[in-house]
XYZ file of C-alpha atoms in Angstrom:
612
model
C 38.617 39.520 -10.009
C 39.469 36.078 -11.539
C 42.005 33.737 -10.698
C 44.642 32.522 -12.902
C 46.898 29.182 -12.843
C 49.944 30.797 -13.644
C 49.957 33.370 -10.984
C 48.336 31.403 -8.491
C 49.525 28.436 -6.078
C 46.004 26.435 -7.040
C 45.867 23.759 -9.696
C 43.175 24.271 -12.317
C 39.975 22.762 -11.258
C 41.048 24.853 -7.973
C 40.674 28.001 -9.744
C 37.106 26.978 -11.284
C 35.926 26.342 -7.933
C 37.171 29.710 -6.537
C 35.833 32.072 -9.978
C 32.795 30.746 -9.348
C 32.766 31.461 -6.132
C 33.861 34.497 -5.398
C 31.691 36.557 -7.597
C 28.445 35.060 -5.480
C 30.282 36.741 -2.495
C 28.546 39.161 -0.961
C 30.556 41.671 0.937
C 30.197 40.505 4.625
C 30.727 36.907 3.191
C 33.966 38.031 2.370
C 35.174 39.573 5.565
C 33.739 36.561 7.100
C 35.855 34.256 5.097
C 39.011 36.675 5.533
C 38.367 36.182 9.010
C 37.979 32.303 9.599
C 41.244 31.590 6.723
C 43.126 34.784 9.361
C 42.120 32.177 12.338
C 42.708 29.018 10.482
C 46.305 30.129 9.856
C 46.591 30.610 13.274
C 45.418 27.645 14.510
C 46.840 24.821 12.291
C 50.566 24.102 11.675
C 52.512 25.701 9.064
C 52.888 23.123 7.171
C 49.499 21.244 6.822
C 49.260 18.039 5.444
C 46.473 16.705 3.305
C 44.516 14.891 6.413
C 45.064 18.008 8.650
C 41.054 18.400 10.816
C 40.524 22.142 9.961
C 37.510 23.721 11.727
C 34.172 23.008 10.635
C 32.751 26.067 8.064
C 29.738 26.045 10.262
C 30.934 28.032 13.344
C 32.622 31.332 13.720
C 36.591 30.581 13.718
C 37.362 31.789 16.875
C 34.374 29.975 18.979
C 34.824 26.402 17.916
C 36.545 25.490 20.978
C 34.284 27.209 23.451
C 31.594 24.677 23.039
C 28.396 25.268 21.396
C 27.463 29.050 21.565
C 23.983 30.865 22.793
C 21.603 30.996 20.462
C 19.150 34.143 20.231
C 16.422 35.445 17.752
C 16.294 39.029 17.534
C 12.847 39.957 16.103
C 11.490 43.234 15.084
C 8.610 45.516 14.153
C 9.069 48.318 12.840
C 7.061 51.187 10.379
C 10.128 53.953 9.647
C 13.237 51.572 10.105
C 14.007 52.779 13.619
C 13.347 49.460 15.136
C 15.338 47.645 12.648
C 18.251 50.042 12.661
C 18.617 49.059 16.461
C 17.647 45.665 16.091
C 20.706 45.066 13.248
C 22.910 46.846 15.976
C 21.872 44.286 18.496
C 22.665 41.257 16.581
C 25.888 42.603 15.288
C 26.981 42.654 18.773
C 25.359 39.272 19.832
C 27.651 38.252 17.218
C 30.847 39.423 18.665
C 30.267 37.746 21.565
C 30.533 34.562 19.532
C 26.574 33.933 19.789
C 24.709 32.361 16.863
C 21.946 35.167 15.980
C 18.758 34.936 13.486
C 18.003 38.931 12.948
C 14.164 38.666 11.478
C 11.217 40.738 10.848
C 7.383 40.466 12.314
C 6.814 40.299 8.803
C 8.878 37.490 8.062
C 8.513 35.050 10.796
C 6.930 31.871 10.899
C 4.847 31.915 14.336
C 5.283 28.178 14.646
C 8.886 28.694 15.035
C 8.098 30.319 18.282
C 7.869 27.235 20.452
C 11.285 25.967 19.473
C 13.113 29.552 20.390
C 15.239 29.152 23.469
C 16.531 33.131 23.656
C 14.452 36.338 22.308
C 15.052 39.836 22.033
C 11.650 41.611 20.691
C 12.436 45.498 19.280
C 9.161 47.086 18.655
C 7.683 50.247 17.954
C 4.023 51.504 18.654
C 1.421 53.502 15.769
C -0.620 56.356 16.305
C -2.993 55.236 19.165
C -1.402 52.337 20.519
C -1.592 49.913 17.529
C 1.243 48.009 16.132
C 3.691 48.221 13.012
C 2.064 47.761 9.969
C 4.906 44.733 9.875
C 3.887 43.195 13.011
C -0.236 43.284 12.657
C -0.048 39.462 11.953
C 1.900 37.854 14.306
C 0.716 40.583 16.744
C -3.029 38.601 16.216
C -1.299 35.611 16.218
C 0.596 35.371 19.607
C -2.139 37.359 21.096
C -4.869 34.304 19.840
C -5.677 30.949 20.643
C -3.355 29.408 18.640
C -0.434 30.918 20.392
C 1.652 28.057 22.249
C 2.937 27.870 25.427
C 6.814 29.236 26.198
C 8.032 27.617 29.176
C 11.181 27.335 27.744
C 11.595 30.706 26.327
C 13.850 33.739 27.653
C 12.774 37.270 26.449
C 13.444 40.726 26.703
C 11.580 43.706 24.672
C 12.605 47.075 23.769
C 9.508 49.103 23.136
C 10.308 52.315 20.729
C 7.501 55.257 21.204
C 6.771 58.820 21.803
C 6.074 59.933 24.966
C 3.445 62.535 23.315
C 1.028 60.097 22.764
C -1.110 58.742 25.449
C -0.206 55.126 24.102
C 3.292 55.382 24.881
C 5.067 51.906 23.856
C 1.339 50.258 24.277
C 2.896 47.825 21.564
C 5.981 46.717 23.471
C 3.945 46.657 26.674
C 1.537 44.340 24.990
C 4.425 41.445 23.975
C 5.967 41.884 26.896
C 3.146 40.653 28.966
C 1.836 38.378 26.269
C 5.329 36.331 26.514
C 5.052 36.011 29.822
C 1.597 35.067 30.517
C 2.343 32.306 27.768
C 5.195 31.454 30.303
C 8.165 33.161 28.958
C 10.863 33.952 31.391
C 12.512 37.781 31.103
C 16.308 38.761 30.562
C 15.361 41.588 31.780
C 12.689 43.972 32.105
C 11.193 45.645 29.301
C 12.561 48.847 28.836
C 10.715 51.674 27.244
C 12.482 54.083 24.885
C 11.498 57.952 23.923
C 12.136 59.363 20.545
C 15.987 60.018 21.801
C 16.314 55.895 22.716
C 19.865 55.779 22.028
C 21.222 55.701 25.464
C 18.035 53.679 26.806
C 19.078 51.092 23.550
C 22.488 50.778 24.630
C 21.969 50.365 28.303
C 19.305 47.805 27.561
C 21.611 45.556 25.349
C 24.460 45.809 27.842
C 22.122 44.325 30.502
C 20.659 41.793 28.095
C 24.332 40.819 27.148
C 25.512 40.393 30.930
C 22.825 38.241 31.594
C 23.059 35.722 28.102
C 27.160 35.860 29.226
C 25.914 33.725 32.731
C 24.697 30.994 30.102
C 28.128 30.559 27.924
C 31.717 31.044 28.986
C 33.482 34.179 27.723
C 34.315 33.754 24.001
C 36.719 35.700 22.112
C 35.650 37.394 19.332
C 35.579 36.010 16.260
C 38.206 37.022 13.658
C 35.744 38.011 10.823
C 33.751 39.869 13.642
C 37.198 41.449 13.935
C 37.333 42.798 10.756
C 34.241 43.438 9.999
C 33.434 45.854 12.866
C 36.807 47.634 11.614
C 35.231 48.137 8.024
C 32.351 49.274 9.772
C 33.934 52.250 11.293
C 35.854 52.963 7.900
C 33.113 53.321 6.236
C 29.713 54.122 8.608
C 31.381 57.651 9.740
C 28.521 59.512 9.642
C 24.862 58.395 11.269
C 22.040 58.704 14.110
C 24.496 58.873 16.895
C 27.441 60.820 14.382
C 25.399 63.407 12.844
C 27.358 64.939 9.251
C 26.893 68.501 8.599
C 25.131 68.992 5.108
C 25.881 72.022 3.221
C 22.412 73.398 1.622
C 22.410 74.136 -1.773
C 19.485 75.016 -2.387
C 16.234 76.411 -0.714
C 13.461 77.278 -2.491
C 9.165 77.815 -1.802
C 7.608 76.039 -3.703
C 4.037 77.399 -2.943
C 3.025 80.093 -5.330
C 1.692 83.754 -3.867
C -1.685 83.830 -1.921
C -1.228 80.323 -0.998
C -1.825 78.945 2.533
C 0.371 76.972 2.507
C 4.449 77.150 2.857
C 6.252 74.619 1.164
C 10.196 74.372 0.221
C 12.450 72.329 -1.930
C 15.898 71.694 -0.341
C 18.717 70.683 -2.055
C 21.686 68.980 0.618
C 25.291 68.251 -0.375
C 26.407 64.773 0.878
C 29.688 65.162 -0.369
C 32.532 63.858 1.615
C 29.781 62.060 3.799
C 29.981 58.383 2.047
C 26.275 58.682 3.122
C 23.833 56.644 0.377
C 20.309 56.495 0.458
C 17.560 54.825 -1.080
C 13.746 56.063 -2.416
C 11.756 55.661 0.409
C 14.543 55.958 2.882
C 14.347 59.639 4.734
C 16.936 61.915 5.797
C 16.828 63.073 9.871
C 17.411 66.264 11.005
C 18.930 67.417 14.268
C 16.769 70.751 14.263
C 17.457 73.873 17.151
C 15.345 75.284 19.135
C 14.385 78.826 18.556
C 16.684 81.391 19.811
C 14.169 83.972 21.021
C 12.031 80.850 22.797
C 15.427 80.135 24.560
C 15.959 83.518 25.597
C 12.239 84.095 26.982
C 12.557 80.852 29.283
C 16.221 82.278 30.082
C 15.063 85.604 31.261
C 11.781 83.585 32.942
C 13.705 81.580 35.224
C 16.450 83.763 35.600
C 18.704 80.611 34.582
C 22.592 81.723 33.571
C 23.489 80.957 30.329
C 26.612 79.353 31.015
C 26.058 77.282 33.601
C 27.623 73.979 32.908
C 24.864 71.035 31.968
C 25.139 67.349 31.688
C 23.979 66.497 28.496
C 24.235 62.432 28.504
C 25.099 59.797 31.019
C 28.355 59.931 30.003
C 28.388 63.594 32.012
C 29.802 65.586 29.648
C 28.806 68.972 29.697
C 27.750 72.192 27.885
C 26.839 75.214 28.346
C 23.033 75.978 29.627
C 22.403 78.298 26.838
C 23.859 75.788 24.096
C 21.768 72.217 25.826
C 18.881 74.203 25.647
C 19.594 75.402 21.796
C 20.536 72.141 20.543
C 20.118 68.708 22.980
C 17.079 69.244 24.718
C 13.336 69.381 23.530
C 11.379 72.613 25.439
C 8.356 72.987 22.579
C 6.094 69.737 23.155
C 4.277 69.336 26.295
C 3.534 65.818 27.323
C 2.140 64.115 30.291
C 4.760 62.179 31.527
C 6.930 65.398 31.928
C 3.919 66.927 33.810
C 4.046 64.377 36.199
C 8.025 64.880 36.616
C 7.823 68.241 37.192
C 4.875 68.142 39.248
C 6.900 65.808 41.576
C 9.907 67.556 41.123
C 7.853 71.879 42.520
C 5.349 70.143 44.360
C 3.170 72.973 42.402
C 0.163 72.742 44.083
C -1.546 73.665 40.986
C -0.153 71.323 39.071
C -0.545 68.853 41.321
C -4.506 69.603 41.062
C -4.565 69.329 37.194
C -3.107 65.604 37.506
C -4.661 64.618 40.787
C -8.161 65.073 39.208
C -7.495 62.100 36.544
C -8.740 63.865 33.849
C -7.243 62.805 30.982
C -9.199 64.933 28.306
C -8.223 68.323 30.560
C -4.283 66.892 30.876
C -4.655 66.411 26.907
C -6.234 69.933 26.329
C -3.668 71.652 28.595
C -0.604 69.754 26.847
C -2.232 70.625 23.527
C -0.291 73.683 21.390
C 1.697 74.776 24.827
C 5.737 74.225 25.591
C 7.755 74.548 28.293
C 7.847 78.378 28.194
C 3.576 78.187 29.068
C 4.089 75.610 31.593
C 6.602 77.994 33.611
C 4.767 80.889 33.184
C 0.896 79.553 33.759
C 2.149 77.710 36.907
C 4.686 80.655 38.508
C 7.546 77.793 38.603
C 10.339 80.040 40.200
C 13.827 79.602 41.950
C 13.996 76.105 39.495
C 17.635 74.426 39.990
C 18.622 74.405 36.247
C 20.642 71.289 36.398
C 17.948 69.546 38.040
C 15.298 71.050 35.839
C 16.857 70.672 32.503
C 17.292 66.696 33.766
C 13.477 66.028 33.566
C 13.140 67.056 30.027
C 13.522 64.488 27.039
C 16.240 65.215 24.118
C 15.516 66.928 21.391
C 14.513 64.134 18.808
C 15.331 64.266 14.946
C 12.857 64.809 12.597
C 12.569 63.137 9.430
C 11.854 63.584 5.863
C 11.045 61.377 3.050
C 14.215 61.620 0.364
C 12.574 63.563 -2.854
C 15.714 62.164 -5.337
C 17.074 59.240 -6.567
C 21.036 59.025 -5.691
C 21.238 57.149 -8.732
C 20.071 60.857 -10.564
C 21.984 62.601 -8.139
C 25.131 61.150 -7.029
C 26.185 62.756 -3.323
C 23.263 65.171 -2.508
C 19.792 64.760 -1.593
C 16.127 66.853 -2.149
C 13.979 67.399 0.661
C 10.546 68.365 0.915
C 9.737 70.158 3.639
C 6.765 72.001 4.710
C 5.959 74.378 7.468
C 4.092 74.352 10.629
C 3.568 77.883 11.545
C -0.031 78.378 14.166
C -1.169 80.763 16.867
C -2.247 79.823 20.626
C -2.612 81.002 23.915
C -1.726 84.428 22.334
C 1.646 83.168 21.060
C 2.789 82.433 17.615
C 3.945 78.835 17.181
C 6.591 77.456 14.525
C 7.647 73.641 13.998
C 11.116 73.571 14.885
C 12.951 72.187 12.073
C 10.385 73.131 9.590
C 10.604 77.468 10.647
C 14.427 76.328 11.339
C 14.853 75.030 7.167
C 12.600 78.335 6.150
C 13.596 81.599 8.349
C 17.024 80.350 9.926
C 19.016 78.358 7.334
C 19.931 79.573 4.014
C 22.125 78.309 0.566
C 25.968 77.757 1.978
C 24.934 77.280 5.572
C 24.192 73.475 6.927
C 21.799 71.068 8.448
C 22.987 68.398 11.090
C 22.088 65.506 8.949
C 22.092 61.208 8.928
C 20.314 58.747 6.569
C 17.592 56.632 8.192
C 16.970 53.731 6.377
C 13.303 52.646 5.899
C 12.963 49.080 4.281
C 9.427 48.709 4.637
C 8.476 51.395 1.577
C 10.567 50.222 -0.909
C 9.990 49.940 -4.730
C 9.783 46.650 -5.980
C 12.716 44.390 -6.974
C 11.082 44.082 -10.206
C 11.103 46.938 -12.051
C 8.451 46.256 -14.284
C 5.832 45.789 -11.542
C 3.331 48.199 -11.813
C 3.209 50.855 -8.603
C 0.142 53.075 -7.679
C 1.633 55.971 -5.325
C -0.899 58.035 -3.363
C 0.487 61.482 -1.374
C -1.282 64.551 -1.220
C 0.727 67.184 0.397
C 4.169 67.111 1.367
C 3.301 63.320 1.071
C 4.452 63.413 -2.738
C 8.200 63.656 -1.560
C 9.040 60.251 -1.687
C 6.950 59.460 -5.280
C 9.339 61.747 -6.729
C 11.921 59.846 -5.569
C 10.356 56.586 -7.037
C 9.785 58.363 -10.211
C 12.978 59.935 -10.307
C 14.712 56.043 -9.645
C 12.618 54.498 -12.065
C 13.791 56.496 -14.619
C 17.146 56.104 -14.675
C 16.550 52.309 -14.482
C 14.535 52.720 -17.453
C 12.008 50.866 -15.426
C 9.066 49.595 -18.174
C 6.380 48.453 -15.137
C 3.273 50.803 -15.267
C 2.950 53.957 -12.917
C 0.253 55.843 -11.313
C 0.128 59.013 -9.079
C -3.046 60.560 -6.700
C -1.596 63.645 -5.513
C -4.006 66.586 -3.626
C -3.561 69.738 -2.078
C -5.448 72.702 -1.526
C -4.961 74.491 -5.143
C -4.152 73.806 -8.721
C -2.429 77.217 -9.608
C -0.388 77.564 -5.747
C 0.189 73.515 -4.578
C 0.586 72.015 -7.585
C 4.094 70.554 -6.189
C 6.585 69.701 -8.700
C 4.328 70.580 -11.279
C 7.074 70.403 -14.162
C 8.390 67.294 -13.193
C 5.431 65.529 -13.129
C 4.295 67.055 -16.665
C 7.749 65.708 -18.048
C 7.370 62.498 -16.666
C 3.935 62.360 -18.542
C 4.771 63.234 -21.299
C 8.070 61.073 -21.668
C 6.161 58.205 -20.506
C 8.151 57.787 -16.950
C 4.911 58.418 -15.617
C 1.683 56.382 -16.905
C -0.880 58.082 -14.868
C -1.708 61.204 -12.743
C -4.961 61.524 -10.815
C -4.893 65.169 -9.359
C -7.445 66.744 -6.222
C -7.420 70.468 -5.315
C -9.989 70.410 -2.413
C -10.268 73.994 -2.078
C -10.720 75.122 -6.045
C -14.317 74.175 -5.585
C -17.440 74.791 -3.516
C -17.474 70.689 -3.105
C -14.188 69.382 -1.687
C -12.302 66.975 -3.727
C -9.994 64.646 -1.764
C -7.155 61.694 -3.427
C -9.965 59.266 -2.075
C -12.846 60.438 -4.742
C -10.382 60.275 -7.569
C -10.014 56.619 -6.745
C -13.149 56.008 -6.274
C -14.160 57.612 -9.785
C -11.013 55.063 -11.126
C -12.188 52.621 -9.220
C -12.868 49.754 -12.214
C -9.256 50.503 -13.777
C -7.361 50.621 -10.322
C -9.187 47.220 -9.082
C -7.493 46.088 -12.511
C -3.959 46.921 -11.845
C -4.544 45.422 -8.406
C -5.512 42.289 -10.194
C -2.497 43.045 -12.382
C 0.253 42.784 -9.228
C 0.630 46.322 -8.706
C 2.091 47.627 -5.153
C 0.316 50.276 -3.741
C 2.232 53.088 -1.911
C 0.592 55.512 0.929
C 2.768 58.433 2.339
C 1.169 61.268 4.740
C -1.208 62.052 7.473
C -2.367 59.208 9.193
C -5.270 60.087 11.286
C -7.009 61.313 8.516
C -5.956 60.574 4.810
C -4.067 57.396 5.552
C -7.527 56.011 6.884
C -9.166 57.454 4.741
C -7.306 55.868 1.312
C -7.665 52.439 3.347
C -11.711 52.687 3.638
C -11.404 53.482 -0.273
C -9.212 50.265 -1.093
C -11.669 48.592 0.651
C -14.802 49.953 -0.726
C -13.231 49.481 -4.504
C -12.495 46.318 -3.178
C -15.901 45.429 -2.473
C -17.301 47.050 -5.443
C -15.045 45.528 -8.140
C -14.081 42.521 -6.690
C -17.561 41.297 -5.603
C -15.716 40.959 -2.162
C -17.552 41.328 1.358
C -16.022 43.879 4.137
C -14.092 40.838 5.636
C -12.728 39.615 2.253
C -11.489 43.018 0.977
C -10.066 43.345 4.526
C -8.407 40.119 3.883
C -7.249 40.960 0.608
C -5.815 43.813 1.932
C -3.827 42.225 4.845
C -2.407 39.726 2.150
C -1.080 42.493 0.195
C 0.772 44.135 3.134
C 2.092 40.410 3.940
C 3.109 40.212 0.393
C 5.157 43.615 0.560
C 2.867 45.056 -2.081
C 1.148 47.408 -0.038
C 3.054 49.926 1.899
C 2.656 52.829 4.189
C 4.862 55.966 5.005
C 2.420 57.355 7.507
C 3.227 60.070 10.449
């Protein structure tokens, strides 16, 4: 849009100001400036003279006259975007209050800012066995070394994200939370640990940080381009974590050619009518359901009716038994935490025994490739209250997948890769929920319960001539294909290189024909391939480095970002001891330099992990 003088009531060098201005606006800039000029109007007289005071640019409209307003840093940590998904949500509504918020990332602060912070919300998320976000390694060593100052003056409160499955659960969160306050940090409130289904937890955790940081400033109204921006907000973000939108599948087809082990499929999701955008390297969560012939064997095992009414949040509405135990809560993963609740709740004596004895390692073996249907059954729980019983289980979480298309080269749908989990214990067959639920249960024309989570730590470079090295064997490739797929249609000149593995060239060979195109058009620079299982030796991603070792250290050198997506326990560590080795052998570098080296990179944004 550009101004004019002849349509306009500004004077020339007016207009110049304003058509340069406007086009450096980003969107919330604008709503922001709609909303202070909507309060301005409403505070000065009609008529304003030259001198008029106006209120100072500095300070939301509506909060100048309520004195100086609470200041609080939200931080977070966070390896999928969960963490910062929550912590955005906190600071927008920190910000209607009328208090002056700095949202930043582990990654991104400066620890000797620490010291001078008056109010701090921590949202944090825990790895694997108990270790940090990628993001938050750093300042993780640093508040938790000698240089980390004293906070007398600081007020705190974490939110620890985890899953209850591990034995870590929120070790992370746990671990600032008594950091602050052994370096004299004051709490809000108590931490509060969240589940995979933290919504609720979230929200009741803010509203008790919020009543507290009120006591400290008088009520302030909220500010007009708050106002309107929250309004746009609900426009436009109809459909997400909380708001699931039902995707129509288009597509659903194995991938995995006959006599492989493996079962792999290609899903292609309508997003039409969702004004739901994604990203490469963002994913795509899935409300799954449960199995319907699970649900009926722990109906007819407990003798539960089907449509007895269950609360299904703290808000108390209710469904249907048969329908909370279909779609809200989670009855296939045994952890120990609900052991404990249920041994508390039957007084099972046997039960009791199991947990009384302290052994972790028999806890972890019982827990291990059982559900809820096992634990009823190996225990004789009978004459269970289903109300109360349903109560002690967690909901039933999402599960996500890596995006396997660039919007950009397909404008309202999305491509999932999805591969299933299909095992036998305890004389039982086993399926993964969502994964069986994509491949038996849902077909072309029917739909998934869908949202986009946003993941802005695996992220292709702003530059798009930056060389990339992408490693994901498995159904690890989905989000390279994405990159690939992006890069593309950018026409994207920076250097690319792909590792991909998997049991066998003529079955696993994912997206064979796109990768051959790619190659040949020159999309793709490089492909490194590793079919363990087509030889007596097995061949992993990690040996195909290692045998590139001289040319990879040289796109390091070069600036290249290196990308990791799959299992963590195994290859993820695995490709890490490799970097390092190449390190060492290319670079001259000892263990603690290439570790170094390494840690740099990941500060620098140029090496990345999608690991699960």
């Amino acid at each position: 849009m550009q101004f004019q003088v002849n349509n306009s009531p500004f004077n020339q060098e007016q207009v110049d100001l304003l058509n340069r201005l406007f086009p450096t606006l980003t969107e919330t800039q604008q709503i922001w400036l709609g909303g202070y000029l909507s309060a301005l109007q409403n505070t000065a007289p009609a008529a304003a003279s030259a001198d008029t005071e106006v209120l100072p640019l500095d300070l939301p409209a509506a909060a100048v006259t309520e004195g100086a307003p609470v200041e609080v840093t939200v931080l977070f940590g966070s390896q999928t975007g969960n963490c910062q998904e929550v912590a955005t949500k906190v600071s927008g509504k920190l910000e209607e209050k009328g208090m002056k918020v700095t949202l930043v990332s582990t990654a991104d602060f400066k620890p000797n800012k620490l010291k001078s912070l008056e109010n701090l919300l921590v949202v944090i998320s825990t790895q694997g066995e108990g270790d940090p976000p990628d993001t938050a390694i750093q300042f993780h060593e640093f508040l938790h070394g000698r240089r980390a100052p004293k906070l007398e003056a600081l007020n705190f409160s974490v939110l620890a994200l985890g899953d209850s499955s591990y034995e870590f659960f929120c070790e992370t969160g746990k671990q600032f939370d008594e950091r602050l306050a052994e370096l004299g940090g004051k709490r809000i409130i108590d931490r509060v640990d969240c589940d995979l289904d933290y919504d609720e937890d979230a929200e009741e955790w803010l509203e008790n940080v919020l009543n507290k940081l009120a006591a400290s400033q008088e009520a302030t109204p909220v500010p007009a381009a708050a106002e309107a921006a929250a309004t746009i907000e609900a426009k436009t973000a109809t459909f997400s974590r909380t708001n699931p939108f039902e995707a129509e599948i288009y597509e659903n087809l194995k991938m995995n050619g006959r006599g492989s082990n493996k079962e792999t499929y290609h899903m292609e999701l309508s997003l039409e009518g969702s004004n739901l955008e994604y990203e490469p390297g963002d994913s795509i969560g899935i409300y799954p359901e449960n199995d319907p012939v699970i649900v009926d064997e722990l109906m007819k095992e407990t003798g539960w009716a089907p449509d007895e009414l269950i609360p299904v949040n703290k808000k108390g509405d209710e469904v249907p038994l048969l329908e909370a135990l279909q779609k809200t809560y989670e009855i296939t993963v045994l952890t120990k935490p609900l052991l404990k609740k249920v041994a508390e709740f039957t007084q099972n004596p046997g039960l009791q025994l199991l947990l009384d004895q302290e052994n972790d390692e028999a806890v972890k073996e019982y827990v291990y490739g059982r559900d809820l249907l096992d634990l009823i059954r190996d225990y004789k729980l009978k004459d269970l209250p289903a109300k109360e019983f349903i109560a002690l289980l967690r909901k039933m979480p999402p599960r996500l997948y890596s995006v396997a298309s660039s919007y950009k080269a397909n404008p309202e749908e999305v491509h999932l890769t999805v591969g299933t989990v299909r095992y036998q214990t305890y004389g039982r067959e086993r399926n993964g929920v969502c994964s069986v639920q994509c491949a038996d249960r849902r077909e072309p024309g029917q739909s998934l319960s869908i949202y986009v989570h946003k993941n802005p730590n695996f992220k292709l470079p702003a530059d798009p001539d930056k060389p990339i090295i992408m490693i994901g064997p498995g159904t690890g490739i989905a989000p390279f294909r994405s990159f690939v797929e992006e890069r593309e249609m950018m026409e994207a000149k920076g250097k690319s290189w792909l590792f991909f593995g998997d049991q066998h060239f003529v079955t696993d060979f994912l997206y064979q024909t796109d990768w051959q195109r790619w190659l040949k058009d020159g999309t793709l620079t490089k492909m490194d391939v590793a079919f363990s299982r087509d030889k007596a030796e097995k061949v992993y991603v990690q040996h195909r480095m290692l045998a590139q070792s001289k040319e990879l250290f040289e796109w390091l050198q070069d600036g290249a970002v290196v990308y990791v997506c799959g299992d963590e326990k195994n290859m993820a560590s695995d490709v890490h001891d490799t970097l390092v080795t190449i390190l060492e052998r290319e670079g001259n570098l000892n263990t603690e330099e290439a570790h170094r080296y390494l840690a740099e990179m990941q500060q620098e944004k140029r090496y990345q992990r999608d690991v699960y």
